[in-house]
C-alpha cells in the first residue's frame, strides 16, 4: 500500500490480497465479506496456542502441540490408498508425519531429510508411536509457527491457517488515519486510536473483552458514523425551500368538533408540530410514532385536510388494501363533501383506474388512498403537497430519501408507525427524521386485561368465548408461527379452525398465509361486518385495522413470540369502548423468561415500556419489524449494552450541529462504514 492514510485501501477488492484467488474470494463472499474492511469485523471466537514447543517424549495425545524434529526417512507406498509417511525424530524419540492425498514432491519440499523443521498439529498414537496427520503448520522458520493462532467461524473450504494469513496481511498494512474525534471524545476511550483499536481487537488475549477501551471506541465509531449520515440528510432536507402551507384553523377545528372524543395532549402536541412544519418554508420529513391504538390516523388526516385547504393534493399510502380502504372510509366520514377523495385499488377496473389517474393529474382529486401502487411512475400529481405513509418500518434510510425526493420541493413527508421502539433504536433508525410521539391512549379506550392459561384448560377458554358471543362480541384466535414454517403454520390454523367450527358451527372463519389477497380482503370484510364471530388467523392479521366489535384475542403458544409482537397482536382488540381481554395460551409450564414476559404484559399496556423490556430480554435484532432495519448490520455496537455510547454520540452530534463544525474530517469514517452512497459530496 503506497498511501497509508488512504481509506480506499480498506475498501479495495479481496483479490488485492496475496493468496486470495477467485475461489477464496467467492468463499469469503458467502460470509458477506466483500472487501478488506469487512474482514476486520469477523472476530476470533477462540485461539490455538502453538507458541510452546515440546520434546517428543513430552507430547500429549489428542492435543494440538508444537514440536521441532529432523526428518529421517520417507515411506511412499505404491498402493495409492495408503498414506505417505515420514519418520522424524529428536533427541528424545520418534514421530511419524502422516500425509493423505499429498504428492511426494510437496512432502520432500516441506520436510527435507536432515534439516531441523518445526511442526504443529494434533498428536495421535499408532502402534506405540506418536504421529501427526496432515500437519498444516510446517516450517524451517520456527518463529512463523510458535505463535498464538486465532480461530474464526470459517466458511467451508478456508482453513484457519489461510484465514489468519489473509487477515494478518490487512492488520500489518492498516492505514494510520488522522484522528477524526475531538479530544473530549478521545479521552473517554483513553486516547486510543482507530488503528491501535483494530489491532487490539484481534489479539487472542482480548477475545470477548467488550468493556475495553478499544472495543468501546470502535463501537462508538460505528454508532457515530450513522448519526453523522442522519445529520447530513436532515440538513439537506431542511435546505429544501418550499411554498409554505397556510393552515386554516377554523376548518381544522370544525373537523375536530365532529369527533366523538377529545384529542389527547400527545395528539394535540403532535398535530401542532406537524402544522408548524407544514407552514414552514422548509420541507417536512417527520415520523409520527405511536403506540397501538393511540390515534395516529386522526392526526395524519387532520394534517391532510390542512394541506388540502391550503390548495395542495395529498397521497396516503397504507401497507394493505383493507387498511387503505379503512382510512378512505374514515376520511369520507370526517371531511366536508366538497373534498374530492379517491381510493385506488388492485381490484379497480382499468377504466376506473385510468379515470382516477387523469383526475389526479388535472387536480380534480384532493386526496388519494392506496397501497404502494400510488407511487408508481405513471401516477402523476398536479400539485402534491403531502405524502403520508402508514406502517413504514420496512422503509430503510435510502428508501426514505428517495421518497422525500419523489414529491418535489413543495411536498412534505409524514411517515407513521405503530411499532414503539426503544430510544436507542429510534435515535439510530429514524435519526434522519424529526419525530413526534403519541404515548397516551384516547380517554375512551379501556386497558386490555391480559391473562395466561395452560392449553389443557381450553374448556375454560371456550366457556368464556361462548359468553362473549352471547353478548354480541367477536373473537380473534391467533395460531402460532412454528419455526417460521408456512406449511406448519397453515396446518395448525386449519386444525384449530376445524376444532372451533365443531364447537361453534357457521360462526368461524379462517385466514392464513396461503389465503389469496382477494379472498383475504373478503374474509376480513365479512368479519368486520359481523358475519362471523370468530376469526382464526396466523400472525398476518393486520396492524392498524379497526374491528370495534372484536374485544377478545386468544394467542396460542404465546411463548413463541417476543413481548413487542404479543403487544402488537393484543392491540387488535380494545379498539372500541368495550372491556377487552387477551388470553395467552401455553402448552406446558412456563420458563422463567416466559414468566417475566407475561408479568410485564399483565402489568402494562404501554408499548414503549414493553419494547424496552423486550429488547433487554431478547436482543435488539428480534424487536418486531426491525430485522430488516439495518441496525442488525452493526458489527460491534449493541443498543442494549452500549446505550451510553448512543447517548454520547447523540450529544456529540448536537454539539457539532450547533457549532456548524465542518464534517470533512469524518469522511474516512463515513466512507469506511459503507454510508458513501448517501453522502457523496463531503469535502
GROMACS .gro file of N, CA and C in nm, residues 408-486:
model
  237
  408UNK      N    1  -4.114   1.628  -0.505
  408UNK     CA    2  -4.064   1.761  -0.541
  408UNK      C    3  -4.049   1.847  -0.418
  409UNK      N    4  -4.002   1.970  -0.439
  409UNK     CA    5  -3.965   2.056  -0.326
  409UNK      C    6  -4.085   2.100  -0.242
  410UNK      N    7  -4.205   2.108  -0.302
  410UNK     CA    8  -4.321   2.157  -0.226
  410UNK      C    9  -4.392   2.048  -0.146
  411UNK      N   10  -4.340   1.926  -0.155
  411UNK     CA   11  -4.410   1.813  -0.093
  411UNK      C   12  -4.349   1.776   0.043
  412UNK      N   13  -4.431   1.782   0.146
  412UNK     CA   14  -4.390   1.738   0.280
  412UNK      C   15  -4.412   1.588   0.293
  413UNK      N   16  -4.337   1.526   0.386
  413UNK     CA   17  -4.346   1.380   0.405
  413UNK      C   18  -4.374   1.349   0.552
  414UNK      N   19  -4.479   1.269   0.574
  414UNK     CA   20  -4.513   1.224   0.709
  414UNK      C   21  -4.521   1.071   0.707
  415UNK      N   22  -4.435   1.008   0.785
  415UNK     CA   23  -4.437   0.862   0.797
  415UNK      C   24  -4.495   0.825   0.933
  416UNK      N   25  -4.566   0.711   0.938
  416UNK     CA   26  -4.627   0.670   1.065
  416UNK      C   27  -4.592   0.525   1.096
  417UNK      N   28  -4.575   0.497   1.223
  417UNK     CA   29  -4.557   0.358   1.265
  417UNK      C   30  -4.622   0.335   1.401
  418UNK      N   31  -4.684   0.217   1.414
  418UNK     CA   32  -4.747   0.179   1.541
  418UNK      C   33  -4.655   0.086   1.619
  419UNK      N   34  -4.528   0.083   1.581
  419UNK     CA   35  -4.433  -0.005   1.650
  419UNK      C   36  -4.347   0.078   1.744
  420UNK      N   37  -4.382   0.083   1.872
  420UNK     CA   38  -4.297   0.157   1.966
  420UNK      C   39  -4.162   0.086   1.974
  421UNK      N   40  -4.055   0.162   1.968
  421UNK     CA   41  -3.923   0.100   1.982
  421UNK      C   42  -3.841   0.178   2.084
  422UNK      N   43  -3.741   0.115   2.144
  422UNK     CA   44  -3.659   0.181   2.245
  422UNK      C   45  -3.587   0.303   2.189
  423UNK      N   46  -3.554   0.394   2.280
  423UNK     CA   47  -3.493   0.522   2.240
  423UNK      C   48  -3.364   0.503   2.160
  424UNK      N   49  -3.279   0.408   2.201
  424UNK     CA   50  -3.153   0.390   2.127
  424UNK      C   51  -3.179   0.350   1.983
  425UNK      N   52  -3.283   0.268   1.961
  425UNK     CA   53  -3.317   0.228   1.825
  425UNK      C   54  -3.377   0.345   1.747
  426UNK      N   55  -3.462   0.423   1.813
  426UNK     CA   56  -3.523   0.539   1.747
  426UNK      C   57  -3.415   0.635   1.699
  427UNK      N   58  -3.316   0.660   1.784
  427UNK     CA   59  -3.206   0.751   1.750
  427UNK      C   60  -3.131   0.702   1.627
  428UNK      N   61  -3.120   0.570   1.613
  428UNK     CA   62  -3.040   0.512   1.505
  428UNK      C   63  -3.121   0.497   1.377
  429UNK      N   64  -3.238   0.434   1.390
  429UNK     CA   65  -3.317   0.402   1.271
  429UNK      C   66  -3.383   0.525   1.211
  430UNK      N   67  -3.431   0.614   1.297
  430UNK     CA   68  -3.505   0.731   1.247
  430UNK      C   69  -3.430   0.861   1.270
  431UNK      N   70  -3.299   0.853   1.285
  431UNK     CA   71  -3.221   0.973   1.314
  431UNK      C   72  -3.220   1.074   1.200
  432UNK      N   73  -3.260   1.033   1.079
  432UNK     CA   74  -3.264   1.126   0.965
  432UNK      C   75  -3.393   1.208   0.965
  433UNK      N   76  -3.483   1.180   1.062
  433UNK     CA   77  -3.615   1.244   1.062
  433UNK      C   78  -3.640   1.319   1.192
  434UNK      N   79  -3.735   1.415   1.185
  434UNK     CA   80  -3.791   1.473   1.307
  434UNK      C   81  -3.897   1.375   1.356
  435UNK      N   82  -3.916   1.369   1.487
  435UNK     CA   83  -4.005   1.266   1.541
  435UNK      C   84  -4.110   1.326   1.634
  436UNK      N   85  -4.236   1.286   1.613
  436UNK     CA   86  -4.346   1.317   1.706
  436UNK      C   87  -4.393   1.185   1.766
  437UNK      N   88  -4.414   1.184   1.895
  437UNK     CA   89  -4.452   1.058   1.963
  437UNK      C   90  -4.586   1.073   2.034
  438UNK      N   91  -4.675   0.975   2.011
  438UNK     CA   92  -4.803   0.971   2.084
  438UNK      C   93  -4.798   0.850   2.177
  439UNK      N   94  -4.790   0.877   2.304
  439UNK     CA   95  -4.785   0.769   2.403
  439UNK      C   96  -4.924   0.743   2.464
  440UNK      N   97  -4.997   0.851   2.489
  440UNK     CA   98  -5.127   0.837   2.556
  440UNK      C   99  -5.228   0.765   2.468
  441UNK      N  100  -5.318   0.690   2.533
  441UNK     CA  101  -5.431   0.631   2.461
  441UNK      C  102  -5.551   0.725   2.478
  442UNK      N  103  -5.644   0.727   2.381
  442UNK     CA  104  -5.765   0.808   2.397
  442UNK      C  105  -5.838   0.772   2.526
  443UNK      N  106  -5.903   0.872   2.585
  443UNK     CA  107  -5.966   0.853   2.717
  443UNK      C  108  -6.073   0.743   2.715
  444UNK      N  109  -6.139   0.723   2.598
  444UNK     CA  110  -6.245   0.622   2.594
  444UNK      C  111  -6.193   0.480   2.579
  445UNK      N  112  -6.061   0.466   2.561
  445UNK     CA  113  -6.002   0.332   2.545
  445UNK      C  114  -5.980   0.269   2.682
  446UNK      N  115  -6.037   0.152   2.701
  446UNK     CA  116  -6.017   0.083   2.828
  446UNK      C  117  -5.894  -0.007   2.817
  447UNK      N  118  -5.816  -0.020   2.925
  447UNK     CA  119  -5.699  -0.110   2.920
  447UNK      C  120  -5.743  -0.253   2.891
  448UNK      N  121  -5.660  -0.326   2.817
  448UNK     CA  122  -5.692  -0.466   2.784
  448UNK      C  123  -5.644  -0.554   2.899
  449UNK      N  124  -5.734  -0.636   2.950
  449UNK     CA  125  -5.695  -0.728   3.058
  449UNK      C  126  -5.626  -0.849   2.996
  450UNK      N  127  -5.510  -0.885   3.051
  450UNK     CA  128  -5.430  -0.994   2.994
  450UNK      C  129  -5.418  -1.109   3.094
  451UNK      N  130  -5.447  -1.230   3.045
  451UNK     CA  131  -5.441  -1.350   3.129
  451UNK      C  132  -5.354  -1.455   3.061
  452UNK      N  133  -5.297  -1.546   3.141
  452UNK     CA  134  -5.224  -1.660   3.084
  452UNK      C  135  -5.298  -1.788   3.123
  453UNK      N  136  -5.298  -1.884   3.030
  453UNK     CA  137  -5.376  -2.006   3.053
  453UNK      C  138  -5.305  -2.125   2.990
  454UNK      N  139  -5.298  -2.235   3.062
  454UNK     CA  140  -5.242  -2.358   3.005
  454UNK      C  141  -5.338  -2.413   2.900
  455UNK      N  142  -5.283  -2.471   2.793
  455UNK     CA  143  -5.365  -2.519   2.681
  455UNK      C  144  -5.464  -2.627   2.725
  456UNK      N  145  -5.426  -2.705   2.827
  456UNK     CA  146  -5.516  -2.812   2.874
  456UNK      C  147  -5.645  -2.755   2.935
  457UNK      N  148  -5.642  -2.625   2.966
  457UNK     CA  149  -5.762  -2.561   3.025
  457UNK      C  150  -5.847  -2.496   2.916
  458UNK      N  151  -5.841  -2.549   2.795
  458UNK     CA  152  -5.910  -2.487   2.682
  458UNK      C  153  -6.062  -2.480   2.703
  459UNK      N  154  -6.117  -2.574   2.779
  459UNK     CA  155  -6.262  -2.572   2.804
  459UNK      C  156  -6.303  -2.443   2.875
  460UNK      N  157  -6.216  -2.395   2.967
  460UNK     CA  158  -6.245  -2.269   3.037
  460UNK      C  159  -6.249  -2.154   2.937
  461UNK      N  160  -6.156  -2.157   2.841
  461UNK     CA  161  -6.149  -2.052   2.740
  461UNK      C  162  -6.274  -2.056   2.651
  462UNK      N  163  -6.317  -2.177   2.613
  462UNK     CA  164  -6.436  -2.192   2.528
  462UNK      C  165  -6.561  -2.138   2.598
  463UNK      N  166  -6.572  -2.164   2.729
  463UNK     CA  167  -6.687  -2.110   2.806
  463UNK      C  168  -6.687  -1.959   2.802
  464UNK      N  169  -6.567  -1.900   2.817
  464UNK     CA  170  -6.553  -1.754   2.816
  464UNK      C  171  -6.595  -1.698   2.679
  465UNK      N  172  -6.550  -1.765   2.572
  465UNK     CA  173  -6.583  -1.721   2.436
  465UNK      C  174  -6.733  -1.726   2.413
  466UNK      N  175  -6.795  -1.835   2.457
  466UNK     CA  176  -6.940  -1.851   2.439
  466UNK      C  177  -7.015  -1.735   2.503
  467UNK      N  178  -6.970  -1.698   2.623
  467UNK     CA  179  -7.033  -1.586   2.694
  467UNK      C  180  -7.017  -1.456   2.615
  468UNK      N  181  -6.895  -1.432   2.559
  468UNK     CA  182  -6.870  -1.309   2.482
  468UNK      C  183  -6.955  -1.305   2.354
  469UNK      N  184  -6.969  -1.422   2.288
  469UNK     CA  185  -7.050  -1.427   2.165
  469UNK      C  186  -7.196  -1.397   2.199
  470UNK      N  187  -7.243  -1.451   2.311
  470UNK     CA  188  -7.382  -1.424   2.353
  470UNK      C  189  -7.405  -1.276   2.383
  471UNK      N  190  -7.296  -1.207   2.420
  471UNK     CA  191  -7.306  -1.061   2.445
  471UNK      C  192  -7.293  -0.981   2.315
  472UNK      N  193  -7.274  -1.054   2.202
  472UNK     CA  194  -7.265  -0.986   2.073
  472UNK      C  195  -7.124  -0.946   2.033
  473UNK      N  196  -7.023  -1.000   2.103
  473UNK     CA  197  -6.884  -0.963   2.074
  473UNK      C  198  -6.818  -1.064   1.979
  474UNK      N  199  -6.701  -1.024   1.924
  474UNK     CA  200  -6.626  -1.110   1.832
  474UNK      C  201  -6.487  -1.142   1.889
  475UNK      N  202  -6.429  -1.249   1.833
  475UNK     CA  203  -6.304  -1.302   1.889
  475UNK      C  204  -6.200  -1.327   1.780
  476UNK      N  205  -6.074  -1.289   1.807
  476UNK     CA  206  -5.959  -1.331   1.726
  476UNK      C  207  -5.896  -1.452   1.793
  477UNK      N  208  -5.862  -1.553   1.713
  477UNK     CA  209  -5.788  -1.668   1.768
  477UNK      C  210  -5.661  -1.683   1.684
  478UNK      N  211  -5.547  -1.649   1.743
  478UNK     CA  212  -5.421  -1.648   1.668
  478UNK      C  213  -5.343  -1.776   1.693
  479UNK      N  214  -5.311  -1.844   1.581
  479UNK     CA  215  -5.231  -1.966   1.590
  479UNK      C  216  -5.083  -1.932   1.573
  480UNK      N  217  -4.995  -2.014   1.631
  480UNK     CA  218  -4.854  -1.976   1.634
  480UNK      C  219  -4.785  -1.992   1.500
  481UNK      N  220  -4.679  -1.916   1.485
  481UNK     CA  221  -4.590  -1.933   1.371
  481UNK      C  222  -4.481  -2.027   1.420
  482UNK      N  223  -4.483  -2.153   1.376
  482UNK     CA  224  -4.388  -2.251   1.427
  482UNK      C  225  -4.264  -2.252   1.339
  483UNK      N  226  -4.153  -2.208   1.395
  483UNK     CA  227  -4.025  -2.204   1.324
  483UNK      C  228  -4.038  -2.138   1.186
  484UNK      N  229  -4.124  -2.039   1.178
  484UNK     CA  230  -4.144  -1.962   1.055
  484UNK      C  231  -4.175  -2.052   0.934
  485UNK      N  232  -4.244  -2.163   0.960
  485UNK     CA  233  -4.278  -2.254   0.851
  485UNK      C  234  -4.423  -2.232   0.810
  486UNK      N  235  -4.442  -2.186   0.685
  486UNK     CA  236  -4.578  -2.160   0.637
  486UNK      C  237  -4.661  -2.288   0.635
   0.00000   0.00000   0.00000
